[in-house]
């Protein structure tokens, strides 16, 4: 069968190729450039725990070692600290001490999000390129600019121009080619939204700052700032003593000149160091402009959009690459299942339904908050059910909370089964990302739950306290395990059976059914093979009428 064609060799396109290869699907990545990336120290990305874990699975643990996990995060207004957070270290939940994948640790003052990962984008892209080069199922075609796409019922034909001008044949095509997406334009898909929602002057520098390893958001600093906006500064640490500093600029097209940036750097460093500017090495500068846009469609038959080709966001501390990687996680297993087992139209349609709804909600929340946070108006019902201060709302995007920052749930997805008698509540809601607990695999190894994601298989987790001290040969034949193992073998798609000592909010003998991208399908009380089978069919996009016909037969 023909490979999947991926237009764009940025982080999203390369991650998608690696995610497909992990599920034994070949791909061709069309790269407009020469296969190298410009090294810009001021162009960095912040990744949440789940997206960092995804990249670690795809490119290896050395990728996360190339970035920095922050030790804490502070927000200040003038001289007052309004929030001081110590991050939980990255890693699996243990002893049930967090309530979900993003946690609620017991220690006072600890964020309910484990430490974000901050990494230079060229370092990230380089690590993904190196991983793709090692993968036999991935072909990267450099200096290949897409200029036409034709679809047929049996596949997609794409033409590229450049030194390697040629025709490519694929089963599907995914446009990961950025904000000016050629794929989106060729399909005549509208990309409405807002331009220049926020602008920031940016500098990357090496310096010794107070409280190394901590990120900072400082509003209205007490010193006189040269920033035309009057002052909102963020400082984000990177490895080797490097910092990225951002200064909010007012709306408009006023230039952030090199002289202004140097003045801002010196004023800010002096303000944070008692009036004396410490030694620093200025590595890179620029202007970061945030746009908010959302493509009308993310699927046109065999062609899909992902990442910046499908959406642009980034105001108030939110991060567009995070959402682009979640697009990858959502789409890869659905494409892989269709590639291996034939058309699954409802499953492929669910990509747009799920991901577009999550990003649209994120954009609505930011658009509602922006005029109130930036314009100085009162705060009332900025987010449905919320009436909080500016500092809390600003923290949401940076810390991954609330409507602006928390990872999205697919609770309203057509892939979610209707609640049934066998369903039992756990701390993770249906459609939400599961907690990263430690589990025991069928071979007896103890692993993180997230390590088993992205392989194309459903996961079935039995919560069985005490099994961790048993030998595998004992718990495989004890209690409900034989019946559950038989039910898992009979499921309509490959599934892996795992055992957890505990899971947040789950009683003993709770059975969790989890999608390949780590979102909870259902939690059931005990072993109920028929209910488990029906939930699995729904998660695979089998329409209810087909389920009913199969049951009747």
GROMACS .gro file of C-alpha atoms in nm, residues 123-489:
model
  367
  123UNK     CA    1   1.722   2.153   1.884
  124UNK     CA    2   1.381   1.985   1.893
  125UNK     CA    3   1.354   1.969   1.514
  126UNK     CA    4   1.710   1.839   1.484
  127UNK     CA    5   1.639   1.556   1.728
  128UNK     CA    6   1.326   1.460   1.532
  129UNK     CA    7   1.520   1.473   1.203
  130UNK     CA    8   1.786   1.243   1.347
  131UNK     CA    9   1.520   0.998   1.467
  132UNK     CA   10   1.350   1.005   1.125
  133UNK     CA   11   1.683   0.936   0.952
  134UNK     CA   12   1.718   0.618   1.159
  135UNK     CA   13   1.370   0.497   1.065
  136UNK     CA   14   1.345   0.275   0.755
  137UNK     CA   15   0.975   0.353   0.704
  138UNK     CA   16   1.036   0.729   0.665
  139UNK     CA   17   1.166   0.899   0.350
  140UNK     CA   18   1.245   1.270   0.378
  141UNK     CA   19   1.246   1.441   0.037
  142UNK     CA   20   1.442   1.765   0.070
  143UNK     CA   21   1.406   2.067  -0.161
  144UNK     CA   22   1.063   1.940  -0.260
  145UNK     CA   23   0.797   2.210  -0.270
  146UNK     CA   24   0.440   2.088  -0.312
  147UNK     CA   25   0.249   2.252  -0.596
  148UNK     CA   26  -0.047   2.024  -0.672
  149UNK     CA   27  -0.266   1.763  -0.507
  150UNK     CA   28  -0.512   1.531  -0.682
  151UNK     CA   29  -0.741   1.285  -0.507
  152UNK     CA   30  -0.903   0.964  -0.619
  153UNK     CA   31  -1.109   0.709  -0.426
  154UNK     CA   32  -0.799   0.490  -0.403
  155UNK     CA   33  -0.539   0.748  -0.299
  156UNK     CA   34  -0.368   1.085  -0.342
  157UNK     CA   35  -0.122   1.210  -0.604
  158UNK     CA   36   0.105   1.504  -0.520
  159UNK     CA   37   0.353   1.690  -0.739
  160UNK     CA   38   0.659   1.872  -0.613
  161UNK     CA   39   0.888   2.117  -0.786
  162UNK     CA   40   1.255   2.178  -0.723
  163UNK     CA   41   1.570   1.976  -0.798
  164UNK     CA   42   1.371   1.660  -0.726
  165UNK     CA   43   1.060   1.760  -0.920
  166UNK     CA   44   0.844   1.450  -0.934
  167UNK     CA   45   0.507   1.289  -0.867
  168UNK     CA   46   0.432   1.116  -0.538
  169UNK     CA   47   0.160   0.860  -0.476
  170UNK     CA   48   0.013   0.818  -0.129
  171UNK     CA   49  -0.274   0.663   0.062
  172UNK     CA   50  -0.342   0.994   0.239
  173UNK     CA   51  -0.181   1.338   0.259
  174UNK     CA   52  -0.141   1.550   0.573
  175UNK     CA   53  -0.061   1.920   0.548
  176UNK     CA   54   0.180   2.008   0.830
  177UNK     CA   55   0.321   2.298   0.630
  178UNK     CA   56   0.262   2.587   0.866
  179UNK     CA   57   0.058   2.908   0.872
  180UNK     CA   58   0.091   2.971   0.498
  181UNK     CA   59   0.000   2.609   0.420
  182UNK     CA   60   0.012   2.523   0.051
  183UNK     CA   61  -0.208   2.220   0.119
  184UNK     CA   62  -0.478   2.437   0.276
  185UNK     CA   63  -0.467   2.680  -0.018
  186UNK     CA   64  -0.479   2.403  -0.278
  187UNK     CA   65  -0.790   2.267  -0.108
  188UNK     CA   66  -0.940   2.618  -0.091
  189UNK     CA   67  -1.003   2.590   0.283
  190UNK     CA   68  -1.070   2.920   0.458
  191UNK     CA   69  -0.851   3.022   0.753
  192UNK     CA   70  -1.042   3.299   0.933
  193UNK     CA   71  -0.932   3.466   1.254
  194UNK     CA   72  -0.743   3.761   1.398
  195UNK     CA   73  -0.405   3.905   1.303
  196UNK     CA   74  -0.144   4.032   1.550
  197UNK     CA   75  -0.343   3.948   1.863
  198UNK     CA   76  -0.025   4.007   2.064
  199UNK     CA   77   0.329   4.115   1.985
  200UNK     CA   78   0.638   4.055   2.194
  201UNK     CA   79   0.996   4.173   2.167
  202UNK     CA   80   1.216   3.869   2.231
  203UNK     CA   81   1.576   3.822   2.339
  204UNK     CA   82   1.782   3.513   2.419
  205UNK     CA   83   2.079   3.575   2.645
  206UNK     CA   84   2.318   3.398   2.877
  207UNK     CA   85   2.327   3.552   3.224
  208UNK     CA   86   2.309   3.469   3.594
  209UNK     CA   87   1.965   3.566   3.719
  210UNK     CA   88   1.811   3.527   4.065
  211UNK     CA   89   1.635   3.194   4.124
  212UNK     CA   90   1.783   2.998   3.832
  213UNK     CA   91   1.557   2.737   3.679
  214UNK     CA   92   1.237   2.928   3.760
  215UNK     CA   93   1.016   3.092   3.501
  216UNK     CA   94   0.879   3.437   3.581
  217UNK     CA   95   0.591   3.656   3.464
  218UNK     CA   96   0.641   4.013   3.588
  219UNK     CA   97   0.365   4.271   3.535
  220UNK     CA   98   0.411   4.645   3.586
  221UNK     CA   99   0.769   4.622   3.718
  222UNK     CA  100   0.858   4.902   3.962
  223UNK     CA  101   1.141   5.040   3.752
  224UNK     CA  102   1.074   5.265   3.456
  225UNK     CA  103   1.062   5.040   3.152
  226UNK     CA  104   1.132   5.146   2.796
  227UNK     CA  105   0.876   4.895   2.669
  228UNK     CA  106   0.600   5.098   2.499
  229UNK     CA  107   0.335   4.882   2.669
  230UNK     CA  108   0.444   4.986   3.017
  231UNK     CA  109   0.566   4.645   3.116
  232UNK     CA  110   0.479   4.278   3.107
  233UNK     CA  111   0.791   4.066   3.100
  234UNK     CA  112   0.832   3.691   3.095
  235UNK     CA  113   1.158   3.510   3.162
  236UNK     CA  114   1.192   3.143   3.074
  237UNK     CA  115   1.511   2.947   3.153
  238UNK     CA  116   1.686   2.715   2.908
  239UNK     CA  117   1.987   2.484   2.960
  240UNK     CA  118   2.340   2.621   3.010
  241UNK     CA  119   2.235   2.945   3.177
  242UNK     CA  120   2.041   3.073   2.875
  243UNK     CA  121   1.717   3.268   2.920
  244UNK     CA  122   1.443   3.374   2.683
  245UNK     CA  123   1.294   3.712   2.776
  246UNK     CA  124   0.971   3.848   2.622
  247UNK     CA  125   0.836   4.203   2.654
  248UNK     CA  126   0.472   4.265   2.562
  249UNK     CA  127   0.440   4.532   2.292
  250UNK     CA  128   0.133   4.749   2.228
  251UNK     CA  129  -0.089   4.685   1.925
  252UNK     CA  130   0.035   4.838   1.603
  253UNK     CA  131   0.337   4.819   1.380
  254UNK     CA  132   0.596   5.013   1.580
  255UNK     CA  133   0.935   4.858   1.525
  256UNK     CA  134   1.126   4.695   1.807
  257UNK     CA  135   1.467   4.831   1.707
  258UNK     CA  136   1.797   4.672   1.816
  259UNK     CA  137   1.865   4.978   2.037
  260UNK     CA  138   1.528   4.938   2.209
  261UNK     CA  139   1.592   4.568   2.271
  262UNK     CA  140   1.934   4.634   2.423
  263UNK     CA  141   1.780   4.901   2.647
  264UNK     CA  142   1.505   4.662   2.755
  265UNK     CA  143   1.759   4.390   2.836
  266UNK     CA  144   1.975   4.621   3.047
  267UNK     CA  145   1.679   4.776   3.231
  268UNK     CA  146   1.523   4.440   3.306
  269UNK     CA  147   1.842   4.272   3.427
  270UNK     CA  148   1.922   4.572   3.647
  271UNK     CA  149   1.567   4.573   3.786
  272UNK     CA  150   1.597   4.207   3.886
  273UNK     CA  151   1.947   4.251   4.032
  274UNK     CA  152   1.908   4.545   4.268
  275UNK     CA  153   1.984   4.817   4.015
  276UNK     CA  154   2.310   4.672   3.880
  277UNK     CA  155   2.318   4.518   3.533
  278UNK     CA  156   2.503   4.184   3.555
  279UNK     CA  157   2.729   4.056   3.280
  280UNK     CA  158   2.532   3.897   2.997
  281UNK     CA  159   2.584   3.758   2.649
  282UNK     CA  160   2.310   3.855   2.402
  283UNK     CA  161   2.259   3.557   2.169
  284UNK     CA  162   1.957   3.641   1.956
  285UNK     CA  163   1.668   3.889   1.929
  286UNK     CA  164   1.342   3.914   1.739
  287UNK     CA  165   0.973   3.997   1.748
  288UNK     CA  166   0.712   3.728   1.812
  289UNK     CA  167   0.368   3.806   1.667
  290UNK     CA  168   0.070   3.597   1.779
  291UNK     CA  169  -0.218   3.532   1.540
  292UNK     CA  170  -0.544   3.351   1.618
  293UNK     CA  171  -0.686   3.152   1.326
  294UNK     CA  172  -0.881   2.829   1.280
  295UNK     CA  173  -0.928   2.641   0.952
  296UNK     CA  174  -1.290   2.578   0.856
  297UNK     CA  175  -1.217   2.216   0.767
  298UNK     CA  176  -0.940   1.984   0.880
  299UNK     CA  177  -1.029   1.700   0.645
  300UNK     CA  178  -1.110   1.689   0.275
  301UNK     CA  179  -1.151   1.324   0.177
  302UNK     CA  180  -0.798   1.177   0.195
  303UNK     CA  181  -0.626   1.504   0.287
  304UNK     CA  182  -0.590   1.640   0.643
  305UNK     CA  183  -0.448   1.950   0.810
  306UNK     CA  184  -0.249   1.952   1.133
  307UNK     CA  185  -0.049   2.196   1.343
  308UNK     CA  186  -0.018   2.558   1.228
  309UNK     CA  187  -0.177   2.467   0.895
  310UNK     CA  188  -0.501   2.402   1.087
  311UNK     CA  189  -0.480   2.652   1.373
  312UNK     CA  190  -0.281   2.942   1.513
  313UNK     CA  191  -0.288   3.037   1.881
  314UNK     CA  192  -0.041   3.155   2.141
  315UNK     CA  193  -0.174   3.452   2.339
  316UNK     CA  194  -0.164   3.464   2.719
  317UNK     CA  195   0.099   3.195   2.757
  318UNK     CA  196  -0.066   2.924   2.546
  319UNK     CA  197   0.154   2.726   2.309
  320UNK     CA  198   0.061   2.636   1.952
  321UNK     CA  199   0.312   2.351   1.914
  322UNK     CA  200   0.153   2.174   2.212
  323UNK     CA  201  -0.175   2.161   2.024
  324UNK     CA  202  -0.002   2.059   1.700
  325UNK     CA  203   0.154   1.760   1.873
  326UNK     CA  204  -0.184   1.665   2.016
  327UNK     CA  205  -0.313   1.673   1.657
  328UNK     CA  206  -0.041   1.421   1.572
  329UNK     CA  207  -0.130   1.194   1.863
  330UNK     CA  208  -0.498   1.201   1.769
  331UNK     CA  209  -0.455   1.150   1.395
  332UNK     CA  210  -0.170   0.897   1.381
  333UNK     CA  211  -0.353   0.597   1.529
  334UNK     CA  212  -0.663   0.665   1.319
  335UNK     CA  213  -0.462   0.685   0.997
  336UNK     CA  214  -0.268   0.374   1.096
  337UNK     CA  215  -0.583   0.172   1.163
  338UNK     CA  216  -0.730   0.279   0.828
  339UNK     CA  217  -0.401   0.206   0.649
  340UNK     CA  218  -0.377  -0.146   0.790
  341UNK     CA  219  -0.744  -0.247   0.796
  342UNK     CA  220  -0.920  -0.048   0.526
  343UNK     CA  221  -1.149   0.257   0.531
  344UNK     CA  222  -1.280   0.372   0.869
  345UNK     CA  223  -1.454   0.691   0.765
  346UNK     CA  224  -1.625   0.765   1.097
  347UNK     CA  225  -1.294   0.721   1.276
  348UNK     CA  226  -1.113   0.955   1.035
  349UNK     CA  227  -1.395   1.210   1.059
  350UNK     CA  228  -1.355   1.213   1.436
  351UNK     CA  229  -1.011   1.375   1.401
  352UNK     CA  230  -1.166   1.703   1.289
  353UNK     CA  231  -1.459   1.670   1.530
  354UNK     CA  232  -1.237   1.617   1.834
  355UNK     CA  233  -0.936   1.835   1.768
  356UNK     CA  234  -1.110   2.133   1.609
  357UNK     CA  235  -1.355   2.157   1.900
  358UNK     CA  236  -1.071   2.160   2.155
  359UNK     CA  237  -0.871   2.428   1.974
  360UNK     CA  238  -1.183   2.638   1.908
  361UNK     CA  239  -1.264   2.635   2.280
  362UNK     CA  240  -0.908   2.741   2.360
  363UNK     CA  241  -0.929   3.031   2.114
  364UNK     CA  242  -1.269   3.144   2.244
  365UNK     CA  243  -1.141   3.152   2.602
  366UNK     CA  244  -0.835   3.357   2.504
  367UNK     CA  245  -1.039   3.597   2.291
  368UNK     CA  246  -1.279   3.656   2.580
  369UNK     CA  247  -0.998   3.717   2.826
  370UNK     CA  248  -0.774   3.937   2.611
  371UNK     CA  249  -0.970   4.265   2.617
  372UNK     CA  250  -1.026   4.236   2.991
  373UNK     CA  251  -0.667   4.146   3.076
  374UNK     CA  252  -0.504   4.389   2.834
  375UNK     CA  253  -0.767   4.662   2.833
  376UNK     CA  254  -0.806   4.702   3.209
  377UNK     CA  255  -1.177   4.623   3.225
  378UNK     CA  256  -1.351   4.441   3.506
  379UNK     CA  257  -1.345   4.066   3.526
  380UNK     CA  258  -1.680   3.896   3.516
  381UNK     CA  259  -1.754   3.560   3.354
  382UNK     CA  260  -1.439   3.559   3.143
  383UNK     CA  261  -1.452   3.181   3.141
  384UNK     CA  262  -1.789   3.014   3.198
  385UNK     CA  263  -1.837   2.964   3.571
  386UNK     CA  264  -1.532   3.170   3.667
  387UNK     CA  265  -1.481   3.515   3.819
  388UNK     CA  266  -1.114   3.530   3.904
  389UNK     CA  267  -0.841   3.789   3.915
  390UNK     CA  268  -0.612   3.884   3.630
  391UNK     CA  269  -0.318   3.700   3.781
  392UNK     CA  270  -0.506   3.370   3.797
  393UNK     CA  271  -0.626   3.403   3.438
  394UNK     CA  272  -0.277   3.484   3.313
  395UNK     CA  273  -0.143   3.184   3.502
  396UNK     CA  274  -0.388   2.950   3.327
  397UNK     CA  275  -0.216   2.968   2.989
  398UNK     CA  276   0.134   2.947   3.134
  399UNK     CA  277   0.063   2.664   3.379
  400UNK     CA  278  -0.178   2.459   3.170
  401UNK     CA  279  -0.496   2.523   3.369
  402UNK     CA  280  -0.853   2.614   3.284
  403UNK     CA  281  -1.008   2.675   2.945
  404UNK     CA  282  -0.696   2.849   2.814
  405UNK     CA  283  -0.435   2.597   2.920
  406UNK     CA  284  -0.564   2.256   3.030
  407UNK     CA  285  -0.536   1.971   2.777
  408UNK     CA  286  -0.864   1.913   2.600
  409UNK     CA  287  -1.111   1.635   2.663
  410UNK     CA  288  -1.305   1.443   2.399
  411UNK     CA  289  -1.606   1.381   2.621
  412UNK     CA  290  -1.848   1.487   2.344
  413UNK     CA  291  -1.676   1.282   2.074
  414UNK     CA  292  -1.874   1.034   1.865
  415UNK     CA  293  -1.609   0.783   1.974
  416UNK     CA  294  -1.732   0.803   2.335
  417UNK     CA  295  -1.981   0.531   2.432
  418UNK     CA  296  -2.302   0.629   2.605
  419UNK     CA  297  -2.294   0.584   2.985
  420UNK     CA  298  -2.406   0.237   3.088
  421UNK     CA  299  -2.479   0.043   3.404
  422UNK     CA  300  -2.129  -0.100   3.414
  423UNK     CA  301  -1.960   0.242   3.409
  424UNK     CA  302  -1.795   0.353   3.732
  425UNK     CA  303  -1.645   0.694   3.815
  426UNK     CA  304  -1.268   0.751   3.842
  427UNK     CA  305  -1.073   1.074   3.876
  428UNK     CA  306  -1.027   1.089   3.497
  429UNK     CA  307  -1.344   1.184   3.313
  430UNK     CA  308  -1.453   0.998   2.997
  431UNK     CA  309  -1.262   1.138   2.699
  432UNK     CA  310  -0.987   1.294   2.912
  433UNK     CA  311  -0.619   1.197   2.913
  434UNK     CA  312  -0.543   0.921   3.159
  435UNK     CA  313  -0.306   0.948   3.454
  436UNK     CA  314   0.047   0.826   3.397
  437UNK     CA  315   0.045   0.553   3.661
  438UNK     CA  316   0.293   0.269   3.679
  439UNK     CA  317   0.160  -0.056   3.532
  440UNK     CA  318   0.271  -0.416   3.495
  441UNK     CA  319   0.272  -0.555   3.142
  442UNK     CA  320   0.189  -0.915   3.051
  443UNK     CA  321   0.559  -1.001   3.034
  444UNK     CA  322   0.593  -0.900   3.399
  445UNK     CA  323   0.782  -0.573   3.336
  446UNK     CA  324   0.689  -0.259   3.530
  447UNK     CA  325   0.653   0.047   3.303
  448UNK     CA  326   0.488   0.387   3.280
  449UNK     CA  327   0.141   0.373   3.128
  450UNK     CA  328   0.242   0.644   2.881
  451UNK     CA  329   0.520   0.417   2.752
  452UNK     CA  330   0.252   0.183   2.613
  453UNK     CA  331   0.071   0.456   2.417
  454UNK     CA  332   0.103   0.530   2.047
  455UNK     CA  333   0.145   0.170   1.932
  456UNK     CA  334  -0.196   0.146   1.770
  457UNK     CA  335  -0.338  -0.090   2.030
  458UNK     CA  336  -0.619  -0.030   2.274
  459UNK     CA  337  -0.511  -0.058   2.636
  460UNK     CA  338  -0.711  -0.241   2.901
  461UNK     CA  339  -0.597  -0.171   3.258
  462UNK     CA  340  -0.717  -0.372   3.556
  463UNK     CA  341  -0.684  -0.193   3.890
  464UNK     CA  342  -0.576  -0.470   4.130
  465UNK     CA  343  -0.411  -0.362   4.455
  466UNK     CA  344  -0.144  -0.600   4.575
  467UNK     CA  345  -0.051  -0.755   4.240
  468UNK     CA  346   0.280  -0.568   4.236
  469UNK     CA  347   0.425  -0.809   4.491
  470UNK     CA  348   0.309  -1.122   4.310
  471UNK     CA  349   0.494  -1.311   4.045
  472UNK     CA  350   0.337  -1.283   3.702
  473UNK     CA  351   0.247  -1.653   3.691
  474UNK     CA  352   0.031  -1.604   3.999
  475UNK     CA  353  -0.170  -1.297   3.905
  476UNK     CA  354  -0.231  -1.409   3.547
  477UNK     CA  355  -0.431  -1.706   3.677
  478UNK     CA  356  -0.589  -1.544   3.983
  479UNK     CA  357  -0.927  -1.385   4.044
  480UNK     CA  358  -1.085  -1.205   3.748
  481UNK     CA  359  -0.770  -1.213   3.532
  482UNK     CA  360  -0.849  -1.524   3.322
  483UNK     CA  361  -1.194  -1.390   3.235
  484UNK     CA  362  -1.056  -1.044   3.157
  485UNK     CA  363  -0.773  -1.186   2.945
  486UNK     CA  364  -1.028  -1.381   2.740
  487UNK     CA  365  -1.241  -1.068   2.696
  488UNK     CA  366  -0.940  -0.867   2.580
  489UNK     CA  367  -0.843  -1.133   2.327
   0.00000   0.00000   0.00000
